[in-house]
PDB file of C-alpha atoms in Angstrom:
ATOM      1  CA  ASP A   1     104.169  58.565 134.184  1.00 96.00           C
ATOM      2  CA  ILE A   2     103.047  60.445 137.293  1.00 98.00           C
ATOM      3  CA  GLN A   3     102.324  64.280 136.431  1.00 98.00           C
ATOM      4  CA  MET A   4     103.036  66.423 139.148  1.00 98.00           C
ATOM      5  CA  THR A   5     101.332  70.427 138.573  1.00 98.00           C
ATOM      6  CA  GLN A   6     102.678  73.176 140.736  1.00 98.00           C
ATOM      7  CA  SER A   7     100.926  76.706 140.879  1.00 98.00           C
ATOM      8  CA  PRO A   8     100.773  79.473 140.996  1.00 97.00           C
ATOM      9  CA  SER A   9     104.189  79.352 138.069  1.00 98.00           C
ATOM     10  CA  SER A  10     105.072  82.313 138.919  1.00 97.00           C
ATOM     11  CA  LEU A  11     104.543  84.420 142.460  1.00 96.00           C
ATOM     12  CA  SER A  12     105.178  88.091 143.151  1.00 97.00           C
ATOM     13  CA  ALA A  13     106.086  88.717 146.396  1.00 96.00           C
ATOM     14  CA  SER A  14     107.568  91.079 148.896  1.00 96.00           C
ATOM     15  CA  VAL A  15     110.311  90.673 152.134  1.00 96.00           C
ATOM     16  CA  GLY A  16     108.720  88.980 154.818  1.00 96.00           C
ATOM     17  CA  ASP A  17     105.353  88.012 153.401  1.00 97.00           C
ATOM     18  CA  ARG A  18     104.376  84.838 153.879  1.00 97.00           C
ATOM     19  CA  VAL A  19     104.254  82.845 150.402  1.00 97.00           C
ATOM     20  CA  THR A  20     102.392  79.154 150.012  1.00 98.00           C
ATOM     21  CA  ILE A  21     103.391  76.724 146.276  1.00 98.00           C
ATOM     22  CA  THR A  22     101.393  74.282 145.650  1.00 98.00           C
ATOM     23  CA  CYS A  23     101.754  70.702 143.935  1.00 98.00           C
ATOM     24  CA  ARG A  24      99.766  67.995 143.749  1.00 98.00           C
ATOM     25  CA  ALA A  25     100.030  64.681 142.092  1.00 98.00           C
ATOM     26  CA  SER A  26      98.359  62.303 139.471  1.00 98.00           C
ATOM     27  CA  GLN A  27      98.243  59.745 141.141  1.00 98.00           C
ATOM     28  CA  SER A  28      98.615  59.156 145.027  1.00 98.00           C
ATOM     29  CA  ILE A  29     102.313  59.120 146.179  1.00 98.00           C
ATOM     30  CA  SER A  30     102.033  58.480 149.611  1.00 97.00           C
ATOM     31  CA  SER A  31     104.648  61.114 151.155  1.00 97.00           C
ATOM     32  CA  TYR A  32     107.115  60.837 148.318  1.00 97.00           C
ATOM     33  CA  LEU A  33     107.156  64.195 147.398  1.00 98.00           C
ATOM     34  CA  ASN A  34     110.664  66.512 147.653  1.00 98.00           C
ATOM     35  CA  TRP A  35     110.987  70.177 146.945  1.00 98.00           C
ATOM     36  CA  TYR A  36     114.022  72.111 145.379  1.00 98.00           C
ATOM     37  CA  GLN A  37     115.591  75.029 145.520  1.00 98.00           C
ATOM     38  CA  GLN A  38     117.403  76.461 142.346  1.00 98.00           C
ATOM     39  CA  LYS A  39     118.661  79.843 141.693  1.00 98.00           C
ATOM     40  CA  PRO A  40     120.496  80.992 137.847  1.00 96.00           C
ATOM     41  CA  GLY A  41     122.933  79.445 136.774  1.00 96.00           C
ATOM     42  CA  THR A  42     123.252  77.378 139.828  1.00 98.00           C
ATOM     43  CA  ALA A  43     121.616  73.107 140.477  1.00 98.00           C
ATOM     44  CA  PRO A  44     119.268  72.735 142.346  1.00 98.00           C
ATOM     45  CA  ARG A  45     118.755  72.430 145.828  1.00 98.00           C
ATOM     46  CA  LEU A  46     117.205  70.265 148.473  1.00 98.00           C
ATOM     47  CA  LEU A  47     114.637  72.066 150.848  1.00 98.00           C
ATOM     48  CA  ILE A  48     112.855  69.473 151.786  1.00 98.00           C
ATOM     49  CA  TYR A  49     112.082  65.366 151.500  1.00 98.00           C
ATOM     50  CA  ASN A  50     109.403  63.547 152.566  1.00 97.00           C
ATOM     51  CA  ALA A  51     106.333  66.323 151.938  1.00 98.00           C
ATOM     52  CA  ALA A  52     107.813  67.311 155.507  1.00 98.00           C
ATOM     53  CA  GLY A  53     111.208  66.705 156.307  1.00 97.00           C
ATOM     54  CA  LEU A  54     113.539  69.711 156.772  1.00 98.00           C
ATOM     55  CA  GLN A  55     117.172  69.065 155.234  1.00 97.00           C
ATOM     56  CA  SER A  56     119.873  69.747 156.868  1.00 96.00           C
ATOM     57  CA  GLY A  57     121.432  73.177 156.410  1.00 97.00           C
ATOM     58  CA  VAL A  58     118.199  74.491 155.339  1.00 98.00           C
ATOM     59  CA  PRO A  59     116.609  77.542 157.161  1.00 98.00           C
ATOM     60  CA  SER A  60     113.283  77.069 159.229  1.00 98.00           C
ATOM     61  CA  ARG A  61     111.033  79.229 157.808  1.00 98.00           C
ATOM     62  CA  PHE A  62     110.602  76.324 154.890  1.00 98.00           C
ATOM     63  CA  SER A  63     108.252  74.077 155.405  1.00 98.00           C
ATOM     64  CA  GLY A  64     106.196  71.177 154.275  1.00 98.00           C
ATOM     65  CA  SER A  65     102.641  69.123 154.574  1.00 98.00           C
ATOM     66  CA  GLY A  66     100.472  66.717 152.502  1.00 98.00           C
ATOM     67  CA  SER A  67      99.785  64.064 151.476  1.00 98.00           C
ATOM     68  CA  GLY A  68      98.828  61.429 149.130  1.00 98.00           C
ATOM     69  CA  THR A  69      97.736  63.975 146.191  1.00 98.00           C
ATOM     70  CA  ASP A  70      98.345  67.005 147.332  1.00 98.00           C
ATOM     71  CA  PHE A  71     101.118  68.474 148.718  1.00 98.00           C
ATOM     72  CA  THR A  72     102.144  72.695 150.128  1.00 98.00           C
ATOM     73  CA  LEU A  73     105.868  74.938 150.606  1.00 98.00           C
ATOM     74  CA  THR A  74     105.723  77.028 153.129  1.00 98.00           C
ATOM     75  CA  ILE A  75     108.326  80.065 153.016  1.00 98.00           C
ATOM     76  CA  SER A  76     107.088  81.988 156.860  1.00 96.00           C
ATOM     77  CA  SER A  77     108.905  84.838 156.430  1.00 95.00           C
ATOM     78  CA  LEU A  78     110.609  85.851 152.674  1.00 97.00           C
ATOM     79  CA  GLN A  79     114.610  86.193 153.018  1.00 96.00           C
ATOM     80  CA  PRO A  80     115.987  88.294 150.046  1.00 95.00           C
ATOM     81  CA  GLU A  81     117.635  84.654 149.674  1.00 96.00           C
ATOM     82  CA  ASP A  82     114.923  82.940 149.080  1.00 97.00           C
ATOM     83  CA  PHE A  83     113.612  84.309 145.645  1.00 93.00           C
ATOM     84  CA  ALA A  84     114.426  81.699 142.924  1.00 97.00           C
ATOM     85  CA  THR A  85     112.740  78.647 141.203  1.00 98.00           C
ATOM     86  CA  TYR A  86     110.674  76.344 143.346  1.00 98.00           C
ATOM     87  CA  TYR A  87     110.423  72.800 141.561  1.00 98.00           C
ATOM     88  CA  CYS A  88     108.189  69.890 143.441  1.00 98.00           C
ATOM     89  CA  GLN A  89     109.287  66.056 142.890  1.00 98.00           C
ATOM     90  CA  GLN A  90     108.046  63.051 143.434  1.00 98.00           C
ATOM     91  CA  SER A  91     109.990  60.385 144.198  1.00 97.00           C
ATOM     92  CA  TYR A  92     107.623  57.013 144.825  1.00 97.00           C
ATOM     93  CA  SER A  93     108.128  55.944 141.496  1.00 96.00           C
ATOM     94  CA  PHE A  94     109.883  55.442 138.684  1.00 95.00           C
ATOM     95  CA  PRO A  95     110.530  57.604 136.492  1.00 97.00           C
ATOM     96  CA  GLN A  96     110.808  60.268 138.977  1.00 97.00           C
ATOM     97  CA  THR A  97     109.157  63.810 137.762  1.00 98.00           C
ATOM     98  CA  PHE A  98     109.031  67.368 138.475  1.00 98.00           C
ATOM     99  CA  GLY A  99     106.580  69.569 138.300  1.00 98.00           C
ATOM    100  CA  GLN A 100     106.850  72.874 135.760  1.00 98.00           C
ATOM    101  CA  GLY A 101     108.671  74.904 138.399  1.00 98.00           C
ATOM    102  CA  THR A 102     107.517  78.495 140.305  1.00 98.00           C
ATOM    103  CA  LYS A 103     109.017  81.093 139.444  1.00 98.00           C
ATOM    104  CA  LEU A 104     109.256  83.314 142.969  1.00 97.00           C
ATOM    105  CA  GLU A 105     110.183  86.863 141.635  1.00 96.00           C
ATOM    106  CA  ILE A 106     110.338  90.437 144.278  1.00 88.00           C
ATOM    107  CA  LYS A 107     107.655  92.695 144.183  1.00 87.00           C
TER     108      LYS A 107
ATOM    109  CA  GLN B   1     131.860  66.724 152.988  1.00 95.00           C
ATOM    110  CA  VAL B   2     129.483  65.214 149.694  1.00 97.00           C
ATOM    111  CA  HIS B   3     130.612  65.912 146.571  1.00 98.00           C
ATOM    112  CA  LEU B   4     129.633  65.339 142.976  1.00 98.00           C
ATOM    113  CA  VAL B   5     132.437  66.516 140.317  1.00 98.00           C
ATOM    114  CA  GLN B   6     130.830  66.853 136.497  1.00 98.00           C
ATOM    115  CA  SER B   7     133.101  66.853 133.629  1.00 98.00           C
ATOM    116  CA  GLY B   8     133.265  70.011 131.673  1.00 98.00           C
ATOM    117  CA  ALA B   9     131.146  71.360 128.684  1.00 98.00           C
ATOM    118  CA  GLU B  10     130.785  69.671 125.488  1.00 98.00           C
ATOM    119  CA  VAL B  11     130.040  70.358 121.730  1.00 98.00           C
ATOM    120  CA  LYS B  12     129.474  68.087 120.222  1.00 98.00           C
ATOM    121  CA  LYS B  13     127.257  67.529 116.118  1.00 97.00           C
ATOM    122  CA  PRO B  14     123.987  65.635 115.581  1.00 97.00           C
ATOM    123  CA  GLY B  15     124.077  62.247 115.254  1.00 97.00           C
ATOM    124  CA  ALA B  16     127.835  61.813 117.961  1.00 98.00           C
ATOM    125  CA  SER B  17     127.774  61.028 121.414  1.00 98.00           C
ATOM    126  CA  VAL B  18     128.761  62.475 124.397  1.00 98.00           C
ATOM    127  CA  LYS B  19     129.793  60.968 127.801  1.00 98.00           C
ATOM    128  CA  VAL B  20     129.245  62.856 130.623  1.00 98.00           C
ATOM    129  CA  SER B  21     131.184  62.204 133.969  1.00 98.00           C
ATOM    130  CA  CYS B  22     130.754  62.562 138.105  1.00 98.00           C
ATOM    131  CA  GLU B  23     133.251  61.565 140.436  1.00 98.00           C
ATOM    132  CA  ALA B  24     131.812  61.237 144.104  1.00 98.00           C
ATOM    133  CA  SER B  25     133.930  62.116 146.810  1.00 98.00           C
ATOM    134  CA  GLY B  26     133.249  62.424 150.581  1.00 97.00           C
ATOM    135  CA  TYR B  27     130.635  59.295 151.130  1.00 97.00           C
ATOM    136  CA  THR B  28     131.205  55.341 150.726  1.00 97.00           C
ATOM    137  CA  PHE B  29     130.298  55.400 146.809  1.00 97.00           C
ATOM    138  CA  THR B  30     128.636  52.440 146.960  1.00 96.00           C
ATOM    139  CA  SER B  31     125.940  52.934 149.717  1.00 96.00           C
ATOM    140  CA  TYR B  32     123.759  55.867 146.946  1.00 97.00           C
ATOM    141  CA  HIS B  33     122.265  55.813 143.426  1.00 98.00           C
ATOM    142  CA  ILE B  34     123.163  58.369 141.327  1.00 98.00           C
ATOM    143  CA  TYR B  35     120.871  59.206 139.742  1.00 98.00           C
ATOM    144  CA  TRP B  36     121.081  61.878 136.312  1.00 98.00           C
ATOM    145  CA  VAL B  37     118.614  64.973 135.436  1.00 98.00           C
ATOM    146  CA  ARG B  38     118.625  67.579 132.102  1.00 98.00           C
ATOM    147  CA  GLN B  39     117.815  70.991 132.015  1.00 98.00           C
ATOM    148  CA  ALA B  40     116.864  72.318 129.005  1.00 98.00           C
ATOM    149  CA  PRO B  41     117.835  76.221 128.626  1.00 97.00           C
ATOM    150  CA  GLY B  42     114.845  77.722 130.014  1.00 96.00           C
ATOM    151  CA  GLN B  43     112.935  74.957 130.958  1.00 97.00           C
ATOM    152  CA  GLY B  44     112.798  72.722 133.609  1.00 98.00           C
ATOM    153  CA  LEU B  45     114.471  69.452 135.413  1.00 98.00           C
ATOM    154  CA  GLU B  46     113.549  66.141 133.533  1.00 98.00           C
ATOM    155  CA  TRP B  47     114.991  63.240 135.356  1.00 98.00           C
ATOM    156  CA  MET B  48     116.565  60.836 133.102  1.00 98.00           C
ATOM    157  CA  GLY B  49     117.547  57.775 134.993  1.00 98.00           C
ATOM    158  CA  SER B  50     119.775  55.778 137.977  1.00 98.00           C
ATOM    159  CA  ILE B  51     121.963  54.029 138.689  1.00 98.00           C
ATOM    160  CA  ASN B  52     123.112  51.528 141.923  1.00 97.00           C
ATOM    161  CA  PRO B  53     127.444  51.980 141.889  1.00 96.00           C
ATOM    162  CA  THR B  54     127.488  48.472 144.233  1.00 95.00           C
ATOM    163  CA  GLY B  55     126.608  46.462 141.095  1.00 93.00           C
ATOM    164  CA  GLY B  56     125.808  48.629 138.269  1.00 95.00           C
ATOM    165  CA  SER B  57     121.903  48.346 137.535  1.00 97.00           C
ATOM    166  CA  THR B  58     120.499  51.064 136.580  1.00 98.00           C
ATOM    167  CA  ASN B  59     117.038  52.628 135.778  1.00 97.00           C
ATOM    168  CA  TYR B  60     116.436  54.909 132.527  1.00 97.00           C
ATOM    169  CA  ALA B  61     113.037  57.017 131.443  1.00 97.00           C
ATOM    170  CA  GLN B  62     111.047  55.370 128.549  1.00 97.00           C
ATOM    171  CA  LYS B  63     111.874  58.405 126.733  1.00 96.00           C
ATOM    172  CA  PHE B  64     116.179  57.775 126.894  1.00 96.00           C
ATOM    173  CA  GLN B  65     115.829  53.645 126.897  1.00 96.00           C
ATOM    174  CA  GLY B  66     118.367  52.666 124.129  1.00 95.00           C
ATOM    175  CA  ARG B  67     119.753  55.909 123.658  1.00 97.00           C
ATOM    176  CA  VAL B  68     121.065  57.057 127.244  1.00 98.00           C
ATOM    177  CA  THR B  69     123.809  54.797 129.079  1.00 98.00           C
ATOM    178  CA  MET B  70     124.958  54.465 132.421  1.00 98.00           C
ATOM    179  CA  THR B  71     127.895  53.189 134.072  1.00 98.00           C
ATOM    180  CA  ARG B  72     130.166  52.906 136.923  1.00 98.00           C
ATOM    181  CA  ASP B  73     133.950  52.279 137.888  1.00 97.00           C
ATOM    182  CA  THR B  74     134.284  51.933 141.309  1.00 97.00           C
ATOM    183  CA  SER B  75     138.373  52.109 141.147  1.00 97.00           C
ATOM    184  CA  THR B  76     138.089  55.959 140.649  1.00 97.00           C
ATOM    185  CA  ASN B  77     133.853  56.852 142.322  1.00 98.00           C
ATOM    186  CA  THR B  78     133.194  58.016 139.062  1.00 98.00           C
ATOM    187  CA  VAL B  79     130.016  57.262 137.758  1.00 98.00           C
ATOM    188  CA  TYR B  80     129.280  58.033 133.629  1.00 98.00           C
ATOM    189  CA  MET B  81     127.069  58.787 131.195  1.00 98.00           C
ATOM    190  CA  GLU B  82     126.186  58.270 127.712  1.00 98.00           C
ATOM    191  CA  VAL B  83     123.681  60.089 125.442  1.00 98.00           C
ATOM    192  CA  ASN B  84     123.804  58.797 121.616  1.00 97.00           C
ATOM    193  CA  SER B  85     122.271  59.600 118.313  1.00 97.00           C
ATOM    194  CA  LEU B  86     122.470  63.235 119.942  1.00 98.00           C
ATOM    195  CA  ILE B  87     120.172  66.161 118.556  1.00 97.00           C
ATOM    196  CA  SER B  88     119.593  69.512 119.005  1.00 97.00           C
ATOM    197  CA  GLU B  89     116.740  69.109 121.485  1.00 97.00           C
ATOM    198  CA  ASP B  90     119.397  67.484 123.249  1.00 98.00           C
ATOM    199  CA  THR B  91     121.150  70.139 124.228  1.00 98.00           C
ATOM    200  CA  ALA B  92     120.556  70.933 128.286  1.00 98.00           C
ATOM    201  CA  VAL B  93     123.016  71.388 131.269  1.00 98.00           C
ATOM    202  CA  TYR B  94     122.998  67.489 132.450  1.00 98.00           C
ATOM    203  CA  TYR B  95     123.393  66.964 135.971  1.00 98.00           C
ATOM    204  CA  CYS B  96     124.413  64.266 138.902  1.00 98.00           C
ATOM    205  CA  ALA B  97     122.784  63.442 142.610  1.00 98.00           C
ATOM    206  CA  ARG B  98     122.924  61.417 144.874  1.00 98.00           C
ATOM    207  CA  ARG B  99     119.916  59.508 146.158  1.00 97.00           C
ATOM    208  CA  GLY B 100     119.666  60.578 149.865  1.00 92.00           C
ATOM    209  CA  PRO B 101     119.123  58.457 152.376  1.00 91.00           C
ATOM    210  CA  VAL B 102     115.296  58.964 153.168  1.00 88.00           C
ATOM    211  CA  GLY B 103     113.015  59.426 150.700  1.00 87.00           C
ATOM    212  CA  ALA B 104     114.384  59.202 147.476  1.00 93.00           C
ATOM    213  CA  ALA B 105     115.440  62.668 147.238  1.00 96.00           C
ATOM    214  CA  SER B 106     118.702  64.134 145.925  1.00 97.00           C
ATOM    215  CA  ASP B 107     120.113  65.716 148.365  1.00 97.00           C
ATOM    216  CA  HIS B 108     123.731  66.260 146.446  1.00 98.00           C
ATOM    217  CA  TRP B 109     124.378  67.807 143.067  1.00 98.00           C
ATOM    218  CA  GLY B 110     126.793  67.843 140.994  1.00 98.00           C
ATOM    219  CA  GLN B 111     127.559  71.381 139.487  1.00 98.00           C
ATOM    220  CA  GLY B 112     126.436  70.441 136.049  1.00 98.00           C
ATOM    221  CA  THR B 113     127.521  70.131 132.229  1.00 98.00           C
ATOM    222  CA  LEU B 114     126.644  71.593 129.683  1.00 98.00           C
ATOM    223  CA  VAL B 115     126.008  70.058 126.459  1.00 98.00           C
ATOM    224  CA  THR B 116     125.472  71.724 123.393  1.00 98.00           C
ATOM    225  CA  VAL B 117     124.297  70.208 120.082  1.00 98.00           C
ATOM    226  CA  PRO B 118     123.559  72.783 117.380  1.00 96.00           C
ATOM    227  CA  SER B 119     121.220  72.863 115.170  1.00 88.00           C
TER     228      SER B 119
END
């Protein structure tokens, strides 16, 4: 199975900050990397597909980049509703696997 | 719009089975695979497997092979996921999700079904 490693595991930031979360795959996954946001008690929400594709309805302050084994999710200017847990996921091969999550908290 | 509506919460004894349903609407049911993902309390996301609603073919994560069965009913646009021989570690929220048109990402999710297996 492909292992996905996110960093950091948790992050404190303020409204308006620029935030970057990284995700590393244990082997090349081309661009088959997706990012999800999850708030407590709710299902995950797809933000970014194929490393850099912005899902419909997702604000443009979210962006993704990378290919191969190293990827990043960037939030250009944090808004109050962005405080949540973020997961990366590889969809290159079965079983699909997720990173352990990054909890983004208010400073 | 796309909706995935799951069945309600369940409490099961160790050794029992549970069957969770996921009814799809708002799109052509047979055009998109359905994934199942679970999340234990306070933990991350774990991908369990997928089903192709067209022919019913499945792919299971090795961990769940032989204990999980995914099926579908095209007459009701519903996918089912059954877990046998439940143990307390199976206590989790189980989600169905639609495989999107690009990159095999999960673009729409059900609301989740909590399955509790008391120890």
